[in-house]
Amino acid sequence: MRQLSKEWSISTTNRRGSGCLARVKTDAERGNAIVELTAVLMVFALTAAVAIVTTSDLLAHRSAVVAAARDASRAFVRSESVELGRDRATELAAQSLRERGLPPPQVVISCSDVPCLTPGAEVTVTVHAEVPLPVFGNRVEITAASTMPVDELRRQRE
């Protein structure tokens, strides 16, 4: 084997004797691919971890807001009066999110009939909550709505 330069060498025969040219790495180049691969994998792993944590937190917050809307609508249709229903629904939604470490939501109640607690009417409770993203510190608004019917066998209330 004869040397052409410090980085390249040419072999007239390889181990099998086929006569192919082969590139031989110098000692300075050995191990660089492993270091580069490790660095790239670390960046991808960190990005994937942030994405997984953020997505799971958003899904948990979304579930909490949906549960708050459902509980608030159920409390409203079971209440004795519209005023008491609004108070119960708002307090229950706030309590539901507070238990999960979230700030109090904005609660909007709409009814299909007037008065709201007319038997057979539908009551829709919409909950708007601003939840924090775990890694970035920004806030995202999550909205959920739940519609419940007022029991048709109850007597009409204001």
Short mmCIF file of N, CA and C in Angstrom, two decimals:
data_model
loop_
_atom_site.label_atom_id
_atom_site.label_comp_id
_atom_site.label_asym_id
_atom_site.label_seq_id
_atom_site.Cartn_x
_atom_site.Cartn_y
_atom_site.Cartn_z
N MET A 1 0.85 -1.16 0.00
CA MET A 1 0.00 0.00 0.00
C MET A 1 0.90 1.22 0.00
N ARG A 2 0.64 2.17 -0.87
CA ARG A 2 1.45 3.37 -0.91
C ARG A 2 0.63 4.58 -0.47
N GLN A 3 1.21 5.54 0.17
CA GLN A 3 0.54 6.72 0.70
C GLN A 3 0.48 7.81 -0.35
N LEU A 4 -0.75 8.42 -0.55
CA LEU A 4 -0.90 9.56 -1.45
C LEU A 4 -0.89 10.86 -0.65
N SER A 5 -1.56 10.87 0.47
CA SER A 5 -1.58 12.05 1.33
C SER A 5 -1.79 11.56 2.75
N LYS A 6 -1.93 12.53 3.68
CA LYS A 6 -2.14 12.15 5.07
C LYS A 6 -3.52 11.57 5.29
N GLU A 7 -4.54 12.03 4.52
CA GLU A 7 -5.92 11.61 4.75
C GLU A 7 -6.37 10.47 3.85
N TRP A 8 -5.78 10.30 2.72
CA TRP A 8 -6.24 9.29 1.78
C TRP A 8 -5.13 8.28 1.50
N SER A 9 -5.53 7.10 1.34
CA SER A 9 -4.58 6.09 0.89
C SER A 9 -5.30 5.19 -0.09
N ILE A 10 -4.57 4.65 -1.00
CA ILE A 10 -5.15 3.78 -2.03
C ILE A 10 -4.55 2.39 -1.86
N SER A 11 -5.43 1.45 -1.90
CA SER A 11 -5.00 0.07 -1.82
C SER A 11 -5.29 -0.58 -3.15
N THR A 12 -4.34 -1.24 -3.70
CA THR A 12 -4.57 -1.89 -4.98
C THR A 12 -5.35 -3.17 -4.81
N THR A 13 -5.34 -3.72 -3.64
CA THR A 13 -6.16 -4.90 -3.37
C THR A 13 -6.76 -4.76 -1.98
N ASN A 14 -7.99 -5.20 -1.88
CA ASN A 14 -8.58 -5.25 -0.54
C ASN A 14 -8.41 -6.65 -0.01
N ARG A 15 -9.04 -6.96 1.07
CA ARG A 15 -8.82 -8.27 1.70
C ARG A 15 -9.24 -9.42 0.80
N ARG A 16 -10.21 -9.17 -0.03
CA ARG A 16 -10.67 -10.24 -0.92
C ARG A 16 -9.92 -10.22 -2.25
N GLY A 17 -9.14 -9.18 -2.47
CA GLY A 17 -8.35 -9.14 -3.70
C GLY A 17 -9.11 -8.63 -4.90
N SER A 18 -10.18 -7.81 -4.71
CA SER A 18 -10.96 -7.34 -5.85
C SER A 18 -10.36 -6.14 -6.54
N GLY A 19 -9.39 -5.47 -5.93
CA GLY A 19 -8.76 -4.33 -6.56
C GLY A 19 -9.53 -3.03 -6.41
N CYS A 20 -10.50 -2.92 -5.49
CA CYS A 20 -11.28 -1.70 -5.29
C CYS A 20 -10.50 -0.69 -4.49
N LEU A 21 -10.78 0.59 -4.75
CA LEU A 21 -10.17 1.65 -3.97
C LEU A 21 -10.90 1.79 -2.64
N ALA A 22 -10.20 2.09 -1.60
CA ALA A 22 -10.80 2.22 -0.28
C ALA A 22 -10.32 3.50 0.38
N ARG A 23 -11.21 4.14 1.15
CA ARG A 23 -10.86 5.34 1.90
C ARG A 23 -10.53 4.94 3.33
N VAL A 24 -9.47 5.43 3.82
CA VAL A 24 -9.06 5.12 5.19
C VAL A 24 -9.13 6.41 5.98
N LYS A 25 -9.83 6.39 7.12
CA LYS A 25 -9.93 7.58 7.96
C LYS A 25 -8.67 7.72 8.81
N THR A 26 -8.34 8.97 9.06
CA THR A 26 -7.23 9.22 9.97
C THR A 26 -7.75 9.18 11.40
N ASP A 27 -6.86 9.21 12.35
CA ASP A 27 -7.24 9.16 13.75
C ASP A 27 -8.04 10.38 14.18
N ALA A 28 -7.85 11.52 13.53
CA ALA A 28 -8.56 12.75 13.90
C ALA A 28 -10.05 12.67 13.56
N GLU A 29 -10.44 11.84 12.59
CA GLU A 29 -11.83 11.74 12.17
C GLU A 29 -12.60 10.66 12.91
N ARG A 30 -11.95 9.79 13.57
CA ARG A 30 -12.61 8.67 14.23
C ARG A 30 -13.43 9.17 15.43
N GLY A 31 -14.69 8.69 15.56
CA GLY A 31 -15.53 9.03 16.69
C GLY A 31 -16.40 10.27 16.50
N ASN A 32 -16.19 11.04 15.45
CA ASN A 32 -16.98 12.25 15.25
C ASN A 32 -18.44 11.93 14.95
N ALA A 33 -18.70 10.88 14.24
CA ALA A 33 -20.08 10.53 13.88
C ALA A 33 -20.90 10.20 15.13
N ILE A 34 -20.31 9.55 16.08
CA ILE A 34 -21.03 9.20 17.31
C ILE A 34 -21.36 10.46 18.11
N VAL A 35 -20.43 11.38 18.18
CA VAL A 35 -20.67 12.63 18.90
C VAL A 35 -21.78 13.43 18.22
N GLU A 36 -21.72 13.53 16.89
CA GLU A 36 -22.75 14.28 16.15
C GLU A 36 -24.11 13.61 16.27
N LEU A 37 -24.16 12.30 16.19
CA LEU A 37 -25.42 11.58 16.34
C LEU A 37 -26.00 11.78 17.73
N THR A 38 -25.16 11.72 18.73
CA THR A 38 -25.62 11.94 20.10
C THR A 38 -26.19 13.34 20.28
N ALA A 39 -25.53 14.35 19.72
CA ALA A 39 -26.03 15.72 19.82
C ALA A 39 -27.37 15.89 19.13
N VAL A 40 -27.50 15.32 17.95
CA VAL A 40 -28.77 15.42 17.20
C VAL A 40 -29.87 14.68 17.93
N LEU A 41 -29.59 13.50 18.47
CA LEU A 41 -30.59 12.75 19.21
C LEU A 41 -31.01 13.47 20.48
N MET A 42 -30.09 14.15 21.14
CA MET A 42 -30.44 14.92 22.34
C MET A 42 -31.41 16.05 22.00
N VAL A 43 -31.17 16.73 20.88
CA VAL A 43 -32.07 17.81 20.46
C VAL A 43 -33.45 17.24 20.15
N PHE A 44 -33.50 16.15 19.42
CA PHE A 44 -34.79 15.53 19.10
C PHE A 44 -35.49 15.01 20.36
N ALA A 45 -34.74 14.41 21.26
CA ALA A 45 -35.34 13.89 22.49
C ALA A 45 -35.89 15.02 23.35
N LEU A 46 -35.17 16.12 23.45
CA LEU A 46 -35.64 17.26 24.23
C LEU A 46 -36.90 17.86 23.61
N THR A 47 -36.91 18.00 22.29
CA THR A 47 -38.09 18.52 21.60
C THR A 47 -39.28 17.60 21.79
N ALA A 48 -39.08 16.31 21.68
CA ALA A 48 -40.17 15.35 21.87
C ALA A 48 -40.68 15.39 23.30
N ALA A 49 -39.80 15.51 24.27
CA ALA A 49 -40.22 15.57 25.67
C ALA A 49 -41.07 16.82 25.94
N VAL A 50 -40.64 17.96 25.41
CA VAL A 50 -41.42 19.20 25.58
C VAL A 50 -42.79 19.06 24.92
N ALA A 51 -42.83 18.48 23.73
CA ALA A 51 -44.11 18.30 23.03
C ALA A 51 -45.03 17.36 23.80
N ILE A 52 -44.50 16.31 24.35
CA ILE A 52 -45.32 15.35 25.09
C ILE A 52 -45.85 15.97 26.38
N VAL A 53 -45.01 16.68 27.10
CA VAL A 53 -45.45 17.31 28.36
C VAL A 53 -46.51 18.37 28.08
N THR A 54 -46.28 19.19 27.06
CA THR A 54 -47.24 20.25 26.73
C THR A 54 -48.58 19.66 26.28
N THR A 55 -48.54 18.67 25.43
CA THR A 55 -49.77 18.05 24.93
C THR A 55 -50.54 17.37 26.06
N SER A 56 -49.84 16.65 26.92
CA SER A 56 -50.54 15.97 28.01
C SER A 56 -51.14 16.97 28.99
N ASP A 57 -50.45 18.07 29.25
CA ASP A 57 -51.00 19.09 30.14
C ASP A 57 -52.23 19.75 29.52
N LEU A 58 -52.16 20.06 28.23
CA LEU A 58 -53.32 20.66 27.57
C LEU A 58 -54.52 19.71 27.56
N LEU A 59 -54.28 18.44 27.35
CA LEU A 59 -55.38 17.47 27.38
C LEU A 59 -55.97 17.35 28.78
N ALA A 60 -55.14 17.41 29.80
CA ALA A 60 -55.64 17.35 31.17
C ALA A 60 -56.46 18.60 31.50
N HIS A 61 -55.98 19.76 31.06
CA HIS A 61 -56.73 21.01 31.29
C HIS A 61 -58.04 21.00 30.51
N ARG A 62 -58.01 20.48 29.30
CA ARG A 62 -59.23 20.40 28.48
C ARG A 62 -60.25 19.50 29.19
N SER A 63 -59.80 18.40 29.71
CA SER A 63 -60.69 17.49 30.44
C SER A 63 -61.28 18.18 31.67
N ALA A 64 -60.49 18.97 32.36
CA ALA A 64 -60.98 19.68 33.55
C ALA A 64 -62.04 20.71 33.17
N VAL A 65 -61.85 21.42 32.06
CA VAL A 65 -62.83 22.43 31.64
C VAL A 65 -64.12 21.76 31.18
N VAL A 66 -64.02 20.64 30.48
CA VAL A 66 -65.22 19.90 30.05
C VAL A 66 -65.99 19.41 31.28
N ALA A 67 -65.28 18.89 32.27
CA ALA A 67 -65.94 18.41 33.49
C ALA A 67 -66.60 19.57 34.24
N ALA A 68 -65.94 20.73 34.26
CA ALA A 68 -66.51 21.90 34.93
C ALA A 68 -67.80 22.34 34.24
N ALA A 69 -67.81 22.34 32.91
CA ALA A 69 -69.02 22.73 32.17
C ALA A 69 -70.15 21.74 32.42
N ARG A 70 -69.83 20.46 32.42
CA ARG A 70 -70.86 19.44 32.66
C ARG A 70 -71.44 19.56 34.08
N ASP A 71 -70.57 19.72 35.06
CA ASP A 71 -71.03 19.85 36.44
C ASP A 71 -71.85 21.12 36.64
N ALA A 72 -71.43 22.22 36.02
CA ALA A 72 -72.15 23.48 36.16
C ALA A 72 -73.54 23.40 35.52
N SER A 73 -73.63 22.78 34.35
CA SER A 73 -74.95 22.68 33.70
C SER A 73 -75.87 21.77 34.50
N ARG A 74 -75.33 20.71 35.05
CA ARG A 74 -76.14 19.81 35.88
C ARG A 74 -76.63 20.53 37.14
N ALA A 75 -75.77 21.32 37.76
CA ALA A 75 -76.17 22.07 38.96
C ALA A 75 -77.23 23.11 38.62
N PHE A 76 -77.13 23.74 37.46
CA PHE A 76 -78.10 24.78 37.09
C PHE A 76 -79.49 24.18 36.90
N VAL A 77 -79.60 23.08 36.15
CA VAL A 77 -80.93 22.53 35.86
C VAL A 77 -81.57 21.89 37.09
N ARG A 78 -80.78 21.57 38.13
CA ARG A 78 -81.34 20.97 39.34
C ARG A 78 -81.66 22.00 40.42
N SER A 79 -81.37 23.28 40.14
CA SER A 79 -81.56 24.31 41.16
C SER A 79 -83.03 24.73 41.26
N GLU A 80 -83.34 25.44 42.34
CA GLU A 80 -84.71 25.87 42.61
C GLU A 80 -85.09 27.14 41.85
N SER A 81 -84.12 28.01 41.55
CA SER A 81 -84.41 29.25 40.83
C SER A 81 -83.25 29.57 39.90
N VAL A 82 -83.50 30.51 38.99
CA VAL A 82 -82.47 30.90 38.02
C VAL A 82 -81.29 31.55 38.73
N GLU A 83 -81.58 32.45 39.69
CA GLU A 83 -80.50 33.13 40.41
C GLU A 83 -79.64 32.14 41.20
N LEU A 84 -80.31 31.25 41.91
CA LEU A 84 -79.59 30.24 42.66
C LEU A 84 -78.81 29.32 41.71
N GLY A 85 -79.40 29.02 40.57
CA GLY A 85 -78.73 28.18 39.57
C GLY A 85 -77.48 28.83 39.02
N ARG A 86 -77.55 30.13 38.72
CA ARG A 86 -76.36 30.85 38.24
C ARG A 86 -75.25 30.83 39.29
N ASP A 87 -75.62 31.09 40.53
CA ASP A 87 -74.62 31.09 41.60
C ASP A 87 -73.99 29.71 41.78
N ARG A 88 -74.83 28.67 41.80
CA ARG A 88 -74.31 27.31 41.97
C ARG A 88 -73.42 26.89 40.80
N ALA A 89 -73.87 27.19 39.59
CA ALA A 89 -73.10 26.80 38.40
C ALA A 89 -71.75 27.50 38.37
N THR A 90 -71.73 28.80 38.66
CA THR A 90 -70.48 29.55 38.64
C THR A 90 -69.53 29.05 39.73
N GLU A 91 -70.06 28.84 40.92
CA GLU A 91 -69.22 28.37 42.03
C GLU A 91 -68.70 26.96 41.78
N LEU A 92 -69.54 26.10 41.25
CA LEU A 92 -69.12 24.73 40.99
C LEU A 92 -68.04 24.66 39.91
N ALA A 93 -68.19 25.46 38.85
CA ALA A 93 -67.17 25.49 37.80
C ALA A 93 -65.85 26.02 38.34
N ALA A 94 -65.92 27.07 39.15
CA ALA A 94 -64.70 27.63 39.74
C ALA A 94 -64.04 26.63 40.68
N GLN A 95 -64.84 25.95 41.48
CA GLN A 95 -64.31 24.96 42.43
C GLN A 95 -63.67 23.79 41.68
N SER A 96 -64.31 23.35 40.61
CA SER A 96 -63.80 22.22 39.83
C SER A 96 -62.42 22.54 39.24
N LEU A 97 -62.26 23.76 38.74
CA LEU A 97 -60.96 24.14 38.16
C LEU A 97 -59.94 24.47 39.25
N ARG A 98 -60.38 25.03 40.35
CA ARG A 98 -59.47 25.35 41.46
C ARG A 98 -58.84 24.08 42.01
N GLU A 99 -59.60 22.99 42.08
CA GLU A 99 -59.08 21.71 42.57
C GLU A 99 -57.97 21.17 41.68
N ARG A 100 -57.96 21.58 40.45
CA ARG A 100 -56.92 21.14 39.52
C ARG A 100 -55.83 22.19 39.34
N GLY A 101 -55.87 23.23 40.16
CA GLY A 101 -54.82 24.25 40.13
C GLY A 101 -54.97 25.28 39.04
N LEU A 102 -56.18 25.46 38.53
CA LEU A 102 -56.41 26.42 37.45
C LEU A 102 -57.15 27.64 37.97
N PRO A 103 -57.00 28.78 37.30
CA PRO A 103 -57.70 29.99 37.75
C PRO A 103 -59.20 29.89 37.50
N PRO A 104 -60.01 30.73 38.17
CA PRO A 104 -61.46 30.68 37.99
C PRO A 104 -61.86 31.00 36.55
N PRO A 105 -62.87 30.31 36.04
CA PRO A 105 -63.28 30.50 34.65
C PRO A 105 -64.35 31.58 34.52
N GLN A 106 -64.64 31.89 33.27
CA GLN A 106 -65.80 32.72 32.95
C GLN A 106 -66.92 31.76 32.56
N VAL A 107 -68.09 31.91 33.14
CA VAL A 107 -69.21 31.01 32.90
C VAL A 107 -70.33 31.78 32.22
N VAL A 108 -70.81 31.26 31.09
CA VAL A 108 -71.92 31.86 30.35
C VAL A 108 -73.05 30.84 30.29
N ILE A 109 -74.25 31.28 30.68
CA ILE A 109 -75.41 30.38 30.70
C ILE A 109 -76.44 30.90 29.72
N SER A 110 -76.91 30.01 28.85
CA SER A 110 -77.97 30.38 27.91
C SER A 110 -79.08 29.33 27.96
N CYS A 111 -80.29 29.79 27.73
CA CYS A 111 -81.46 28.92 27.85
C CYS A 111 -82.25 28.92 26.55
N SER A 112 -82.91 27.79 26.27
CA SER A 112 -83.72 27.70 25.06
C SER A 112 -85.11 28.32 25.26
N ASP A 113 -85.58 28.38 26.49
CA ASP A 113 -86.89 28.96 26.80
C ASP A 113 -86.75 30.01 27.89
N VAL A 114 -87.79 30.86 27.97
CA VAL A 114 -87.86 31.85 29.06
C VAL A 114 -89.11 31.53 29.85
N PRO A 115 -89.04 31.35 31.10
CA PRO A 115 -87.88 31.34 31.99
C PRO A 115 -87.01 30.11 31.74
N CYS A 116 -85.78 30.19 32.23
CA CYS A 116 -84.78 29.16 31.95
C CYS A 116 -85.18 27.77 32.46
N LEU A 117 -85.80 27.70 33.58
CA LEU A 117 -86.10 26.40 34.18
C LEU A 117 -87.48 25.87 33.80
N THR A 118 -87.94 26.21 32.59
CA THR A 118 -89.19 25.69 32.07
C THR A 118 -89.01 24.19 31.79
N PRO A 119 -89.93 23.34 32.23
CA PRO A 119 -89.78 21.90 31.96
C PRO A 119 -89.64 21.63 30.45
N GLY A 120 -88.66 20.83 30.10
CA GLY A 120 -88.40 20.49 28.71
C GLY A 120 -87.42 21.43 28.02
N ALA A 121 -87.08 22.55 28.64
CA ALA A 121 -86.13 23.49 28.05
C ALA A 121 -84.71 22.92 28.14
N GLU A 122 -83.83 23.48 27.34
CA GLU A 122 -82.43 23.08 27.40
C GLU A 122 -81.59 24.24 27.89
N VAL A 123 -80.67 23.95 28.77
CA VAL A 123 -79.76 24.95 29.33
C VAL A 123 -78.35 24.60 28.87
N THR A 124 -77.67 25.60 28.29
CA THR A 124 -76.29 25.40 27.85
C THR A 124 -75.37 26.25 28.71
N VAL A 125 -74.39 25.61 29.31
CA VAL A 125 -73.39 26.32 30.12
C VAL A 125 -72.07 26.23 29.38
N THR A 126 -71.48 27.41 29.10
CA THR A 126 -70.20 27.48 28.42
C THR A 126 -69.16 28.00 29.41
N VAL A 127 -68.06 27.28 29.51
CA VAL A 127 -66.99 27.64 30.44
C VAL A 127 -65.76 28.03 29.62
N HIS A 128 -65.25 29.24 29.88
CA HIS A 128 -64.03 29.74 29.24
C HIS A 128 -62.96 29.83 30.32
N ALA A 129 -61.84 29.15 30.12
CA ALA A 129 -60.75 29.19 31.10
C ALA A 129 -59.43 29.43 30.39
N GLU A 130 -58.60 30.28 30.99
CA GLU A 130 -57.25 30.49 30.48
C GLU A 130 -56.30 29.63 31.30
N VAL A 131 -55.64 28.71 30.63
CA VAL A 131 -54.75 27.77 31.33
C VAL A 131 -53.31 28.03 30.91
N PRO A 132 -52.36 27.83 31.82
CA PRO A 132 -50.96 28.06 31.48
C PRO A 132 -50.35 26.85 30.76
N LEU A 133 -49.45 27.14 29.83
CA LEU A 133 -48.66 26.07 29.21
C LEU A 133 -47.50 25.75 30.15
N PRO A 134 -47.16 24.50 30.35
CA PRO A 134 -46.20 24.13 31.38
C PRO A 134 -44.77 24.60 31.13
N VAL A 135 -44.30 24.57 29.89
CA VAL A 135 -42.90 24.87 29.62
C VAL A 135 -42.71 26.33 29.21
N PHE A 136 -43.64 26.85 28.42
CA PHE A 136 -43.46 28.15 27.83
C PHE A 136 -43.96 29.30 28.70
N GLY A 137 -44.88 29.03 29.61
CA GLY A 137 -45.40 30.06 30.48
C GLY A 137 -46.50 30.91 29.86
N ASN A 138 -46.85 30.66 28.62
CA ASN A 138 -47.95 31.38 27.98
C ASN A 138 -49.27 30.83 28.48
N ARG A 139 -50.34 31.55 28.17
CA ARG A 139 -51.68 31.10 28.56
C ARG A 139 -52.49 30.82 27.29
N VAL A 140 -53.31 29.78 27.37
CA VAL A 140 -54.16 29.36 26.26
C VAL A 140 -55.59 29.31 26.76
N GLU A 141 -56.52 29.82 25.95
CA GLU A 141 -57.93 29.76 26.36
C GLU A 141 -58.54 28.46 25.89
N ILE A 142 -59.20 27.78 26.81
CA ILE A 142 -59.91 26.54 26.51
C ILE A 142 -61.38 26.79 26.81
N THR A 143 -62.23 26.40 25.86
CA THR A 143 -63.67 26.60 26.00
C THR A 143 -64.38 25.26 25.88
N ALA A 144 -65.35 25.05 26.75
CA ALA A 144 -66.17 23.84 26.69
C ALA A 144 -67.61 24.21 27.01
N ALA A 145 -68.54 23.52 26.37
CA ALA A 145 -69.95 23.77 26.60
C ALA A 145 -70.66 22.45 26.90
N SER A 146 -71.69 22.55 27.73
CA SER A 146 -72.49 21.38 28.07
C SER A 146 -73.95 21.78 28.07
N THR A 147 -74.78 20.97 27.44
CA THR A 147 -76.22 21.24 27.37
C THR A 147 -76.96 20.16 28.15
N MET A 148 -77.85 20.60 29.03
CA MET A 148 -78.65 19.67 29.83
C MET A 148 -80.12 20.05 29.70
N PRO A 149 -80.99 19.05 29.62
CA PRO A 149 -82.43 19.35 29.60
C PRO A 149 -82.96 19.56 31.02
N VAL A 150 -83.95 20.42 31.11
CA VAL A 150 -84.65 20.60 32.38
C VAL A 150 -85.68 19.48 32.46
N ASP A 151 -85.79 18.85 33.60
CA ASP A 151 -86.70 17.73 33.79
C ASP A 151 -88.13 18.13 33.42
N GLU A 152 -88.76 17.35 32.57
CA GLU A 152 -90.11 17.68 32.10
C GLU A 152 -91.17 17.42 33.18
N LEU A 153 -90.88 16.64 34.19
CA LEU A 153 -91.88 16.32 35.20
C LEU A 153 -91.84 17.27 36.40
N ARG A 154 -90.92 18.20 36.39
CA ARG A 154 -90.90 19.16 37.50
C ARG A 154 -91.84 20.32 37.21
N ARG A 155 -92.30 20.94 38.22
CA ARG A 155 -93.20 22.08 37.99
C ARG A 155 -92.37 23.28 37.56
N GLN A 156 -92.98 24.16 36.83
CA GLN A 156 -92.28 25.30 36.26
C GLN A 156 -91.83 26.27 37.36
N ARG A 157 -90.60 26.70 37.27
CA ARG A 157 -90.03 27.65 38.23
C ARG A 157 -89.48 28.84 37.48
N GLU A 158 -89.30 29.90 38.18
CA GLU A 158 -88.79 31.13 37.54
C GLU A 158 -87.37 30.98 37.15
#
